[in-house]
Every structure is written in structure tokens, then in C-alpha cells.
XYZ file of C-alpha atoms in Angstrom:
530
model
C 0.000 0.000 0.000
C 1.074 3.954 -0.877
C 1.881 5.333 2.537
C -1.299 7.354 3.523
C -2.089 10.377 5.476
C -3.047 8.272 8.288
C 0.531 6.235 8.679
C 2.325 9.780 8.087
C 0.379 11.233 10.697
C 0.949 8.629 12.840
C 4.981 8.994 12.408
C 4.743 12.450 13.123
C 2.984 11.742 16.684
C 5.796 8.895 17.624
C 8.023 12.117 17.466
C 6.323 13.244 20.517
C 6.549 9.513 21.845
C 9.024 7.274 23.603
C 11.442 5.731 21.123
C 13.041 2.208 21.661
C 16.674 1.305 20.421
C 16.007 0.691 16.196
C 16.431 -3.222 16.594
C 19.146 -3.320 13.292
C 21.162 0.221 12.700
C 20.869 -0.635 8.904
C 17.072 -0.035 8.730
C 15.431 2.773 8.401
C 12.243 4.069 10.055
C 9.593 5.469 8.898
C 10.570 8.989 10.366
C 13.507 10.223 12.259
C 13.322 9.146 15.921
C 10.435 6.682 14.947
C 11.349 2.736 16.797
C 11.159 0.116 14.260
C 7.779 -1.355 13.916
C 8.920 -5.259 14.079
C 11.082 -6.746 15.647
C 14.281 -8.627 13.494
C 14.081 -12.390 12.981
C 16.585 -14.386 14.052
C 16.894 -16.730 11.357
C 14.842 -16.946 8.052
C 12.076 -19.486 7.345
C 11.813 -21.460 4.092
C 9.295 -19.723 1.908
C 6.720 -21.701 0.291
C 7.761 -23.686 -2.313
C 7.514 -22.029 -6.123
C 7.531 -18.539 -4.783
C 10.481 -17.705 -7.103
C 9.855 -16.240 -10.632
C 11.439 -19.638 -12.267
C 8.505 -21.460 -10.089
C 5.513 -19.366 -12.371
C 2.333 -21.356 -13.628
C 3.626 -23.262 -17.205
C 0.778 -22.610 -19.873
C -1.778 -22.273 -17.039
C -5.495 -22.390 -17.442
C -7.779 -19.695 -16.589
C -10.744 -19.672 -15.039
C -12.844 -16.245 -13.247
C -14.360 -17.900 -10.594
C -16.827 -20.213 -9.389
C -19.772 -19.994 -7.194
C -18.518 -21.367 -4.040
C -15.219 -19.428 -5.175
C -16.245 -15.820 -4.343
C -15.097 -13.320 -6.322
C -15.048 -9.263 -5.082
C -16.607 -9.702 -1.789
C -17.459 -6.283 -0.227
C -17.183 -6.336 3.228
C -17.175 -3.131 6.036
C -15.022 -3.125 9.427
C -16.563 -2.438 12.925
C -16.489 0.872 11.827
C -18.797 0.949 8.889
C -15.607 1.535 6.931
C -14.961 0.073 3.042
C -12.372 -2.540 3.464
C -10.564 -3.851 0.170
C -12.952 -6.577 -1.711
C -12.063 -9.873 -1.009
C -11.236 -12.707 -3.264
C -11.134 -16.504 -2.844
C -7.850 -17.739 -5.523
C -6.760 -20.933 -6.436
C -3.330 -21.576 -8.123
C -1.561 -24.772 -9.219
C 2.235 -24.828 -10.310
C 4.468 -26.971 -12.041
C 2.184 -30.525 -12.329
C 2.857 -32.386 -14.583
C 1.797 -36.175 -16.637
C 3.487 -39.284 -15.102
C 2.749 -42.953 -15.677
C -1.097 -42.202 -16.945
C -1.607 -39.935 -13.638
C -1.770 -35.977 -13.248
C 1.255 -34.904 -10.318
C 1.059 -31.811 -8.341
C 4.450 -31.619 -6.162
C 4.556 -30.971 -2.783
C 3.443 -27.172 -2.823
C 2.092 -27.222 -6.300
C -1.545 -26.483 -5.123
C -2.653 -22.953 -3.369
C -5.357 -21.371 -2.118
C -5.434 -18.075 -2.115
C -7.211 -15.610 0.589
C -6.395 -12.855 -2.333
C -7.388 -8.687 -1.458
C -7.454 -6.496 -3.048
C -5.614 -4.556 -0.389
C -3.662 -4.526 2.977
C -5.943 -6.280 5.829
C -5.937 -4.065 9.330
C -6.234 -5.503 12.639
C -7.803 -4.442 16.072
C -10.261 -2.709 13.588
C -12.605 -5.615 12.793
C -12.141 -6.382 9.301
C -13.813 -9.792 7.771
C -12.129 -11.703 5.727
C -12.574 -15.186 4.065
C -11.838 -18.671 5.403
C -13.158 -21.500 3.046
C -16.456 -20.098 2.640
C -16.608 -18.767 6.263
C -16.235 -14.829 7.040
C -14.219 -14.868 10.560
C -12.921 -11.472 12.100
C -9.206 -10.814 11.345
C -7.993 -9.993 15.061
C -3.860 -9.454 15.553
C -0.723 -10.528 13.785
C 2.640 -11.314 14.425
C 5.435 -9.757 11.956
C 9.192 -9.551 11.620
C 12.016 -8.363 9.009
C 14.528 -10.651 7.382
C 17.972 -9.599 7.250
C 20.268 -11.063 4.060
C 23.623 -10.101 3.380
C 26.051 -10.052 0.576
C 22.711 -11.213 -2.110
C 23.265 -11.561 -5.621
C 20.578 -11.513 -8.081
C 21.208 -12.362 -11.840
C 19.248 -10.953 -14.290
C 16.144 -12.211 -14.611
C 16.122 -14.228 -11.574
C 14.807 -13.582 -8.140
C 15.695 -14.048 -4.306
C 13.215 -14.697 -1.199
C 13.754 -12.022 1.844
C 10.982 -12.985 4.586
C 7.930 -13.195 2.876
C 8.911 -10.910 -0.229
C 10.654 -11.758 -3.402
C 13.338 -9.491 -5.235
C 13.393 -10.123 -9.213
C 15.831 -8.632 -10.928
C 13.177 -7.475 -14.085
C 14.861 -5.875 -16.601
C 17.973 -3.597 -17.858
C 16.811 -0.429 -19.879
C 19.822 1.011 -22.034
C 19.866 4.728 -23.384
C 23.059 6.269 -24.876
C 26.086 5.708 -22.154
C 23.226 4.783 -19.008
C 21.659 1.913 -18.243
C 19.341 1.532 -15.501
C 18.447 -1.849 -14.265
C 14.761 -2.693 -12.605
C 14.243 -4.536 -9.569
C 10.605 -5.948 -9.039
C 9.088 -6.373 -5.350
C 6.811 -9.261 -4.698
C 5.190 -11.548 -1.512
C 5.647 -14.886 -1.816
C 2.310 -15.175 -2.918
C 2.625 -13.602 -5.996
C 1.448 -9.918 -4.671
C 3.760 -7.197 -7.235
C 4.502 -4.208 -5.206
C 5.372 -2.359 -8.561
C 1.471 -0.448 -8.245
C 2.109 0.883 -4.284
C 5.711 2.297 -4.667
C 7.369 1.751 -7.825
C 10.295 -0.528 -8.809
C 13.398 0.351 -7.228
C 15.354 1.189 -10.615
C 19.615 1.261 -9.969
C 22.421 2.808 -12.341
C 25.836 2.889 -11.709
C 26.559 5.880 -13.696
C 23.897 8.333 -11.647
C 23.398 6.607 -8.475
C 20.212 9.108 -7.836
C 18.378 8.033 -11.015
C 15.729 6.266 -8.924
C 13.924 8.546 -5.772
C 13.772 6.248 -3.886
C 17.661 4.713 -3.765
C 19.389 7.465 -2.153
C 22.457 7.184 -0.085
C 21.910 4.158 1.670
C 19.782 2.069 -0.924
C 16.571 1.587 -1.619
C 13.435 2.084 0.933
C 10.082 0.643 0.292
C 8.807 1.254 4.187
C 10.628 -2.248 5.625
C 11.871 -3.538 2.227
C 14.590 -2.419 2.148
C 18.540 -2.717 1.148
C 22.021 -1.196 0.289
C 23.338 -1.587 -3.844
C 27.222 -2.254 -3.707
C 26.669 -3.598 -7.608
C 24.737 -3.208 -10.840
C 25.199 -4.366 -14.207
C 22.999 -6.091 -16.458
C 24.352 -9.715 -15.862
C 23.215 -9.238 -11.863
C 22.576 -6.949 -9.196
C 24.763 -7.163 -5.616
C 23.573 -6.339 -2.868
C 25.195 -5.741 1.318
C 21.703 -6.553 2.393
C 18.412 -6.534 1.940
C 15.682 -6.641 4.415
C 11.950 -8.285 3.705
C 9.330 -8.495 6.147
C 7.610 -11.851 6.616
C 3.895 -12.091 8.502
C 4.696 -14.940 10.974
C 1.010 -15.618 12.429
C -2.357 -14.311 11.859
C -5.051 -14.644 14.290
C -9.071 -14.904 13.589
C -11.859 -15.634 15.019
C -15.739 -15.231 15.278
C -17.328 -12.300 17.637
C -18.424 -12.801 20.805
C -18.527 -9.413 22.450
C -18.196 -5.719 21.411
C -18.838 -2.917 23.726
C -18.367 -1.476 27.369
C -17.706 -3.456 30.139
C -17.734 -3.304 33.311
C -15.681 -4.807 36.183
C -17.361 -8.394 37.111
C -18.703 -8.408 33.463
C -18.543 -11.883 32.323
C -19.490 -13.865 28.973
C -18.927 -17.845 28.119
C -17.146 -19.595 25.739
C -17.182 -23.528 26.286
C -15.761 -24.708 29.355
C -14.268 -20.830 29.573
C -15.363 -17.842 30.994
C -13.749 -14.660 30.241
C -14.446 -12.195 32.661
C -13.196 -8.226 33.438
C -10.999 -8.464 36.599
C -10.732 -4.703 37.213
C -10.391 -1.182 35.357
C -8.137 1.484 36.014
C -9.445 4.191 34.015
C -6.742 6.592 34.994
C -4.159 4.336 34.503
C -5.603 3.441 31.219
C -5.700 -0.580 31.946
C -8.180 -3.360 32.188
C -7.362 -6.946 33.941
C -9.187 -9.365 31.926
C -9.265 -13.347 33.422
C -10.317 -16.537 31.639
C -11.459 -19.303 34.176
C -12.175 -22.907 33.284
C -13.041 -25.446 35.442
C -13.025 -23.151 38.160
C -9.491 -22.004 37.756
C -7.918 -18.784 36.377
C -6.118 -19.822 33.397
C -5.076 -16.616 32.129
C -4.299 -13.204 34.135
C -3.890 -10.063 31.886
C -2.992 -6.317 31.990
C -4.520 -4.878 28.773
C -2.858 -1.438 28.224
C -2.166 1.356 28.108
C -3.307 2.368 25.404
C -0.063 4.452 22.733
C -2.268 5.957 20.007
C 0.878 7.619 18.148
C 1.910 3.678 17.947
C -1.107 1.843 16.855
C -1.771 0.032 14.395
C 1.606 -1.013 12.847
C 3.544 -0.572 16.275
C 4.060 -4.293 17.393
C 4.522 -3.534 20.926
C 2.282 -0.952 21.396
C -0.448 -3.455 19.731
C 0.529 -6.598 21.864
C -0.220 -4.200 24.819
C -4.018 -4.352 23.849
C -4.749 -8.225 22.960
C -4.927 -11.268 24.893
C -5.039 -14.911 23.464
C -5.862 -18.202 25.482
C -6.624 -21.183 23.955
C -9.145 -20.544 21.261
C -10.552 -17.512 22.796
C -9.076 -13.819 22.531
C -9.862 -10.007 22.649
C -8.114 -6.459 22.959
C -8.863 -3.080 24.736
C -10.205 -1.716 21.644
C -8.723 2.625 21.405
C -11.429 3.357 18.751
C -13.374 5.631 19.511
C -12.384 5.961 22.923
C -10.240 3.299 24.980
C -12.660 4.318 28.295
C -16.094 5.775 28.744
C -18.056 6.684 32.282
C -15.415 3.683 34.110
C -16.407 1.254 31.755
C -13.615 -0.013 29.129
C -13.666 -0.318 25.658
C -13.656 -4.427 24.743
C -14.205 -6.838 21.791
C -13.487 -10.286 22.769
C -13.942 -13.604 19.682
C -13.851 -17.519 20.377
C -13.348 -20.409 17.973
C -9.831 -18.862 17.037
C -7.844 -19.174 13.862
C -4.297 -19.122 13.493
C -2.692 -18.927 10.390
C 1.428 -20.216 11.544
C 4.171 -19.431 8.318
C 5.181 -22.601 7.406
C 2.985 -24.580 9.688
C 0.307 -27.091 9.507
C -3.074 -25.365 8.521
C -5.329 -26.341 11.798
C -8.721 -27.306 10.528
C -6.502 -29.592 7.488
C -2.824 -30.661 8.223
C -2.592 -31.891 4.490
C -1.703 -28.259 3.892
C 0.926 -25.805 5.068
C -0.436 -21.994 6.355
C 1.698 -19.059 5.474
C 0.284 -15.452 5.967
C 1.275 -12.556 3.919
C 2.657 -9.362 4.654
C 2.828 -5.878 3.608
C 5.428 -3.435 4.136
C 3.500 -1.239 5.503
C 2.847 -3.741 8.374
C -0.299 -5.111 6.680
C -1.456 -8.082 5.735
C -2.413 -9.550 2.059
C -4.340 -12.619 2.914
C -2.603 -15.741 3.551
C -1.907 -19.333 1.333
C -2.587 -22.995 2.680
C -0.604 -25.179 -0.009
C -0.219 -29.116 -0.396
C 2.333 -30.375 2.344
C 2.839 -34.101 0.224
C 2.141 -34.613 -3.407
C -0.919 -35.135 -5.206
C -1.765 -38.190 -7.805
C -4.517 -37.953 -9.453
C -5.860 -40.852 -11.924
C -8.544 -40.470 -14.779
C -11.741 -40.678 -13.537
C -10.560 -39.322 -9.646
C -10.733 -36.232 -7.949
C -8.233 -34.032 -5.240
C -9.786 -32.007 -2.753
C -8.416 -28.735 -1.540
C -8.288 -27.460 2.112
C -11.339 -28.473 3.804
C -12.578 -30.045 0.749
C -13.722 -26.289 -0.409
C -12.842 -27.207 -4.123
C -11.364 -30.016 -6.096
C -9.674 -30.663 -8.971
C -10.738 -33.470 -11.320
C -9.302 -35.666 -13.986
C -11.654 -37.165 -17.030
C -9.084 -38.397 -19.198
C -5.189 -38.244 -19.983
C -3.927 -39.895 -23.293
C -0.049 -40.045 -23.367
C 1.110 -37.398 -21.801
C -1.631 -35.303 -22.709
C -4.664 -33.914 -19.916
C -8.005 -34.172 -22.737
C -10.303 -33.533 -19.750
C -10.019 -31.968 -16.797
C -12.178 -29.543 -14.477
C -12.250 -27.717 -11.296
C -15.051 -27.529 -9.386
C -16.662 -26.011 -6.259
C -18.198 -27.983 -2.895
C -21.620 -27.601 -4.219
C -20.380 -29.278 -7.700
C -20.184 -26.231 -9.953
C -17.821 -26.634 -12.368
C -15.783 -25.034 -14.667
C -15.380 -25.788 -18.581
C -13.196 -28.592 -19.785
C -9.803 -27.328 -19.250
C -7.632 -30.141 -21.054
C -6.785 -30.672 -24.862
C -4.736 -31.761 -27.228
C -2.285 -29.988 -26.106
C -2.724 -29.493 -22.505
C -0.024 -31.367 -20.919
C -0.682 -30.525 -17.129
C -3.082 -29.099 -15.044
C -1.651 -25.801 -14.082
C -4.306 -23.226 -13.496
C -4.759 -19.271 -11.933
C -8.298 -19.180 -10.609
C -9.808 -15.909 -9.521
C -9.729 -12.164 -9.805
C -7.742 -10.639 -6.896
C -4.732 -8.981 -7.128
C -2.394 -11.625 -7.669
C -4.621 -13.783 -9.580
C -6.139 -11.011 -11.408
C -3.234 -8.712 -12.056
C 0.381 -9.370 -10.831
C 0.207 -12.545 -12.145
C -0.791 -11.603 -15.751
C 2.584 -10.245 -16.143
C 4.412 -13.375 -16.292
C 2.070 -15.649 -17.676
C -0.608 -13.477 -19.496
C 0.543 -14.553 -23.165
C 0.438 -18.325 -22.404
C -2.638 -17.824 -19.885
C -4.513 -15.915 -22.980
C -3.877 -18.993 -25.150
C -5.185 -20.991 -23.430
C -8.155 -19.505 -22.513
C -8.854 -19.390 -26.299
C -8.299 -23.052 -26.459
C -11.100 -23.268 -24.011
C -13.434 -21.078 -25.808
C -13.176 -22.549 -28.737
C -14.083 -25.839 -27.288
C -17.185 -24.877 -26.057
C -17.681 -22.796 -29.268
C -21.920 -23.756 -31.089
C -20.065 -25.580 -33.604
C -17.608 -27.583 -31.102
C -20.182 -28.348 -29.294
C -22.595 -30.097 -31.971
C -19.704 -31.862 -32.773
C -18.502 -33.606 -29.523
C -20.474 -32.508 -26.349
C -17.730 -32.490 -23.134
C -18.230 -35.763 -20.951
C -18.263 -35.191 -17.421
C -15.327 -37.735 -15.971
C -16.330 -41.468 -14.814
C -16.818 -42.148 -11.200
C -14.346 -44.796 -10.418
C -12.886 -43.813 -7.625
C -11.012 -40.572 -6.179
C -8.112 -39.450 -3.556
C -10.347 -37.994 -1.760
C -13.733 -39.247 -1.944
C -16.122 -39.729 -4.894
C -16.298 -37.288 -7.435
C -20.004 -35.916 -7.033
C -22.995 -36.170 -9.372
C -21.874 -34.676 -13.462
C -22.656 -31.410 -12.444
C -23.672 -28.097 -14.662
C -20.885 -26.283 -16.201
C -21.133 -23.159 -14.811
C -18.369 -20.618 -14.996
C -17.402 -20.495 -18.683
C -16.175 -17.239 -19.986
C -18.035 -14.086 -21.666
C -17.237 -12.416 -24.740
C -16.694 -9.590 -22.465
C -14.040 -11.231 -20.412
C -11.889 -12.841 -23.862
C -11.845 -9.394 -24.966
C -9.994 -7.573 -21.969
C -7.882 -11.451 -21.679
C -7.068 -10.169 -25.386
C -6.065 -6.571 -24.672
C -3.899 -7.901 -21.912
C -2.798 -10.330 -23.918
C -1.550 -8.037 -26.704
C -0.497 -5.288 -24.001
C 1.790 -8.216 -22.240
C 3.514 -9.369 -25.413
C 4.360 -5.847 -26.590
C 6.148 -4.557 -22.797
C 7.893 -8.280 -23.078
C 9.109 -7.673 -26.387
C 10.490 -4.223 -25.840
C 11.744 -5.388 -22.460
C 14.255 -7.838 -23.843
C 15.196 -5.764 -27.311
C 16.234 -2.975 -24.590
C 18.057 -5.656 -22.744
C 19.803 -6.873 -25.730
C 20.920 -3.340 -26.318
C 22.287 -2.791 -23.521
């Protein structure tokens, strides 16, 4: 996200606030005397696998959406407030035709929670859970620290949760300025909030935003020692990665008062004591007739919130499927009463851990750099086989993917479908040799990714269309696949094929299309240039 007036303002009050020691001297804040937001990881995680550029979709199918696979969900925070649409995204990567069965590696298959834009917390913003619309609640977030990286040209690092890619070298006269592209690990391209950081080693201030001491996109961050066109060098470079995400369904908003109580379960959750001019509330959780959790909520650090990670943890509280904050908005304290929204049946979304409610798939929550959040992905932990005439199932069996027939090492038919059996068009052919798909309309699935894949994504989707053309349809009607058996259950009843695509929608896949081809073939004649 563009910083706003709102985050600016907010750096301006920390001026006024207590600063703590900047937790790396390397980084910058947001403003002079400003503390780092997050605190620096210790050690880098593995990013999910096929996050790097080299890892894209191979001649992926295309499909809009389904209707169990909502597509711009409007939704409004506690506040009455707009919050970016929401999007539910499927992507698979890299599967492939082996021994008569369809292969999706280990990681290959994603779900995507995909916004449109960054996710707040402590403000009450839904979001989307396999169908289900839970309360986003807190989050925990650090920065990555790499030294001494080297990017080649055309190839890309992970940092945390982000991606560098090293896009493209632009040659005029006796400059050349090289392009570095920003990404999540999802797939999110940072290029529309702040630009690509854009290096030369003849005028080091060609780019803005590269200064001195590198290149500052709020926490993404680094320092250039080298660029060329055959790579890009780097001291460091700093990503921030959204460890944990926490979710859950309401249970109370409102004043309370001390003794106030409400039930959860075998819990109770009850107010302890206020200290209004101390600007604290004690909240307990008892079960079984013993205080399981004791906890000083506040005070509250306006100039801090949201983004401030310990001036949020001073607000929430988190016990075993049951949590809640001293909510500042509007007012932390009213008449001795204290401002409190408390949620049970908890979600927790863990970076690189199992997904809860389904351990066949991995959790990892994405980040901003703004301190945000973009959703997070649940991806295959083992590989998937899938024979003709079976079916996968995603996370919670919210969609699956099914095979009709393969001949050689070719996928003829093949659909996804939804949990009520919707389905989409026939996505196999003649020349469809895997089942790599982008499903959805978000921002990765409905614009990042276009730039990498759009040409081969556009072809495709013509394939498709012309399949289900009048006249290729009085000459072979599609065949729903056989039920003989699935990896996850029976494939249900030959449903109605219901998402196919409008005129309207080949047209702007076409203008893409032609747009995407042109920017890659001027990209690499400038490269070749250079």
C-alpha cells in the first residue's frame, strides 16, 4: 500500500513519543526518531515452495471464478468503513503427466485468501476462510535480514515473505538503468504501491527512492554495492515476513464493566478490574473453576497503533481458542467502563505450519510493508496423484480438482469444481499437458500474475473457448469424468458447467494479452541493447 495520510500522521505523533533502540542500525524508520515497527528475525524461514519467478504457472489455465469461489466480496469493518474486496484464488504450479496420472508436487496447489488490499487488525475487518467470514484480530510480523545477495538478471531471491526479481535492464546512450521488481511470496507485485526500485551505476540518484543508503520501500529495504545487467549485488536486503495471523468469530463488542462476564465452552472470560486513569483493564479466563489466564490490557499508545508491534501486543490477549483487545477506537474508556471486543473459535494462520482445521496443507500469511497483511496461502504439504476418472480435494474439501481423461502425456479432460459441484469448462486438450491453473480475480490472480504468464494464460483460454464454441459443441459434447474412484472421496454427481467465460471477459484477456507481449518484447530488445 502507498503510505497514507493516516501512517504519516501517525509517524509524526511517535516524534512526541518514547522511542526504543532501532532493533538493526541498517534499517530505516519510517521517520527520524520513529522505533522500528517489528522486531528482526533471528533466522529466516523457508518460503513456500515455487515462490520464485522460475517457479511461475507453465501454460496455465484460466478460469474467473466459481460460485462457491467468491469473487469481489465487499465487506465493512466495525467501523462501517470500506475494506478492500475480497477474493477466494486458487493456483496450481508446475504438475505435470506421469505414468497415466496428473502430479502436483509438494506445494504445487494454493489457495489463495487474495485482497485487493492490505488487511488491518484491532479494527474488525472480515475476511474469508473456506467459505466462512471470521474477524481478522492481531498478527505477528518480523524483518529478514540477508547479506552479501546476488541476483542475476532475470532471476529472483526470497527475503521474509517478499521476493526481489531482478526485471529488466533499460539502455539509453552511455546509461543503463536496471529494474528490480518487489513481490510476496504469494505472488502480490509491489510495482502499483511504490514503484520498482530502478539502480544505475553511472547516476546513483536516477531512482527517488535509492538514495544514499539504498533503496526504501517502508521495511523492504537494502544497500546496492553492484549493478550491471548480468546481476545486481547487494550488502543486504531486508523483507518483512507475517509470521502468524489470528481470527476468530465475535463474541462481544462494547463497554464493560468490572465483574462483566461472557462464556465460551468450558471458559469464561471475565473483566478483573479497570483502572481508568491508569488506562488498563485486567481481563481473566477461568475454566473449570481455575484462572487460566491473568492479563494487563494497556495502556493504550495511540501515536503507535496500528503497525507498532509492541504498542499493539499491549491491547490483545489470546488463550486457547478464545481472545480479545482493549479496543482505542473511539475511545479506549467511557463513564469507568472499558472499551472491549473479545472472539472464540480462534484461527491461526502459523508461516510454514500445519493449517489447523486440514494438516494436508501448510499456512503461510502474507505481509505488507507497511505492516499489513495480504491474505494468507494454505498449499499441499505431500504430493498429489490424481488418476482419470478421480478427484483431489483442496483445504477443507472447499474445491477439487478433477481428472476425465489423460492420453499419453496429454490432460483431454479436466475440471475444477466447487463444494456444491459447480464446475468449470473442460480445461484439457490436445495440447494441454498438465493441469496448471490461476483461478480468480484478486490482485495476484487477477493482475500481478498476468505479467508473467498473461501470453500463455490468454492462449489458453482461447483453447477453451473454442471448445465450447456452437459448432464444437454439436460436434462432440464435453463428458463429465467417470466415477471410479477418487483421492479424496467420490467425485459428485456430473454437475452443470457453470463458470465459462463471456465475450466480455476474452476481450480484456485479449487486450492484456496483446499489451503483455508488446512490454515483453520491448523489455528484452532494450536488454539486448544494452
Amino acid at each position: 500500500m502507498r503510505p497514507t495520510s493516516r501512517l504519516l500522521a501517525v509517524a509524526a505523533l511517535a516524534l512526541a513519543g518514547p522511542a526504543s533502540a532501532q532493533a538493526d542500525p541498517r534499517l530505516m524508520p519510517l521517520a527520524p526518531g520513529v522505533p522500528i515497527a517489528h522486531p528482526v528475525a533471528k533466522e529466516d524461514l523457508p518460503p513456500p515452495p515455487f515462490s520464485l519467478l522460475a517457479d511461475r504457472p507453465v501454460n496455465p489455465a484460466y478460469v474467473p471464478g466459481l460460485p462457491g469461489l467468491k469473487q469481489a466480496v465487499a465487506v465493512k469493518d466495525d467501523f462501517g468503513l470500506n475494506r478492500p474486496p475480497k477474493f477466494d484464488g486458487v493456483l496450481i504450479r508446475k504438475s505435470r503427466v506421469e505414468n497415466g496420472e496428473v502430479v502436483i508436487p509438494p506445494g504445487g496447489l494454493a489457495y489463495l485468501e487474495d485482497t485487493w488490499g492490505g488487511e488491518v487488525a484491532l479494527r474488525g475487518e472480515p475476511l474469508p476462510v473456506l467459505g466462512r467470514m471470521p474477524t481478522y484480530i492481531d498478527y505477528d510480523m518480523s524483518i529478514v535480514i540477508k547479506e552479501d545477495v546476488t541476483i542475476p538478471a532475470g532471476g529472483s531471491v526470497a527475503v521474509g515473505g517478499q521476493v526481489y526479481h531482478y526485471y529488466a535492464t533499460v539502455g539509453h546512450e552511455r546509461t543503463a538503468s536496471h529494474a528490480l521488481h518487489v513481490r510476496t511470496v504469494a505472488g502480490h507485485d509491489w510495482e502499483w504501491a511504490f514503484g520498482a526500485p530502478v539502480f544505475s551505476a553511472t547516476q546513483p540518484g536516477w531512482w527517488a527512492g535509492q538514495g544514499a543508503s539504498g533503496f526504501t520501500q517502508l521495511y523492504n529495504q537494502g544497500k546496492l554495492r553492484e549493478a550491471g545487467p548480468q546481476k545486481l549485488v547487494f550488502d543486504w536486503l531486508s523483507g518483512v515476513r507475517t509470521d502468524r495471523m489470528l481470527a476468530g468469530e465475535k463474541l462481544f463488542a462494547g463497554l464493560a464493566g468490572t465483574g462483566d462476564s461472557w462464556t465460551s465452552g468450558a471458559k469464561t472470560i471475565r473483566v478483573a478490574a479497570i483502572d481508568e486513569a491508569a488506562g488498563t483493564l485486567r481481563i481473566e479466563v477461568v475454566e473449570g473453576g481455575k484462572v487460566v489466564l491473568d492479563r494487563t490490557l494497556g495502556p493504550i499508545q495511540p501515536q503507535r497503533l496500528i503497525e507498532d508491534t509492541a504498542a499493539r501486543k499491549a491491547l490483545v490477549f489470546e488463550h486457547d481458542g478464545v481472545a480479545g483487545f482493549l479496543s482505542p477506537w473511539p475511545e479506549g474508556f467511557k463513564d469507568g467502563k472499558a472499551n472491549l471486543k473479545l472472539y472464540e473459535r480462534t484461527i491461526v494462520f502459523e508461516y510454514g505450519k500445519p493449517y489447523q482445521f486440514d494438516a494436508r496443507f501448510t499456512a503461510y500469511p502474507i505481509g505488507c510493508p507497511t505492516g499489513h497483511n495480504f491474505g494468507f496461502m494454505l498449499v499441499n504439504r505431500d504430493e498429489i496423484r490424481i488418476k482419470p476418472g478421480q478427484t483431489a480435494d483442496g483445504p477443507e474439501g472447499f474445491f477439487r480438482i478433477a481428472v476425465g481423461k489423460i492420453e499419453g502425456d496429454k490432460v483431454l479432460d479436466w475440471h475444477i469444481e466447487d463444494k456444491a459441484g459447480n464446475r468449470s469448462v473442460n480445461l484439457g486438450g490436445p495440447a494441454v499437458a498438465n493441469v496448471d491453473l490461476v483461478l480468480g480475480q484478486g490482485r495476484v490472480t487477477g493482475q500481478a500474475i498476468l505479467k508473467d504468464v498473461g501470453k500463455a494464460l490468454l492462449g489458453r483460454t482461447y483453447q477453451a473457448a473454442a471448445l465450447f464454441s456452437p459448432a464444437a459443441a454439436k460436434a462432440e459434447a464435453p463428458q463429465a469424468p467417470a466415477a471410479t474412484g477418487s483421492t479424496h472421496g467420490a467425485p459428485s454427481a456430473p454437475p452443470t458447467i457453470a463458470a465459462g467465460l463471456s465475450p466480455g471477459l476474452i476481450g480484456a484477456l485479449a487486450i492484456a494479452g496483446i499489451a503483455i507481449g508488446a512490454i515483453g518484447f520491448e523489455l528484452g530488445r532494450r536488454r539486448r541493447s544494452a
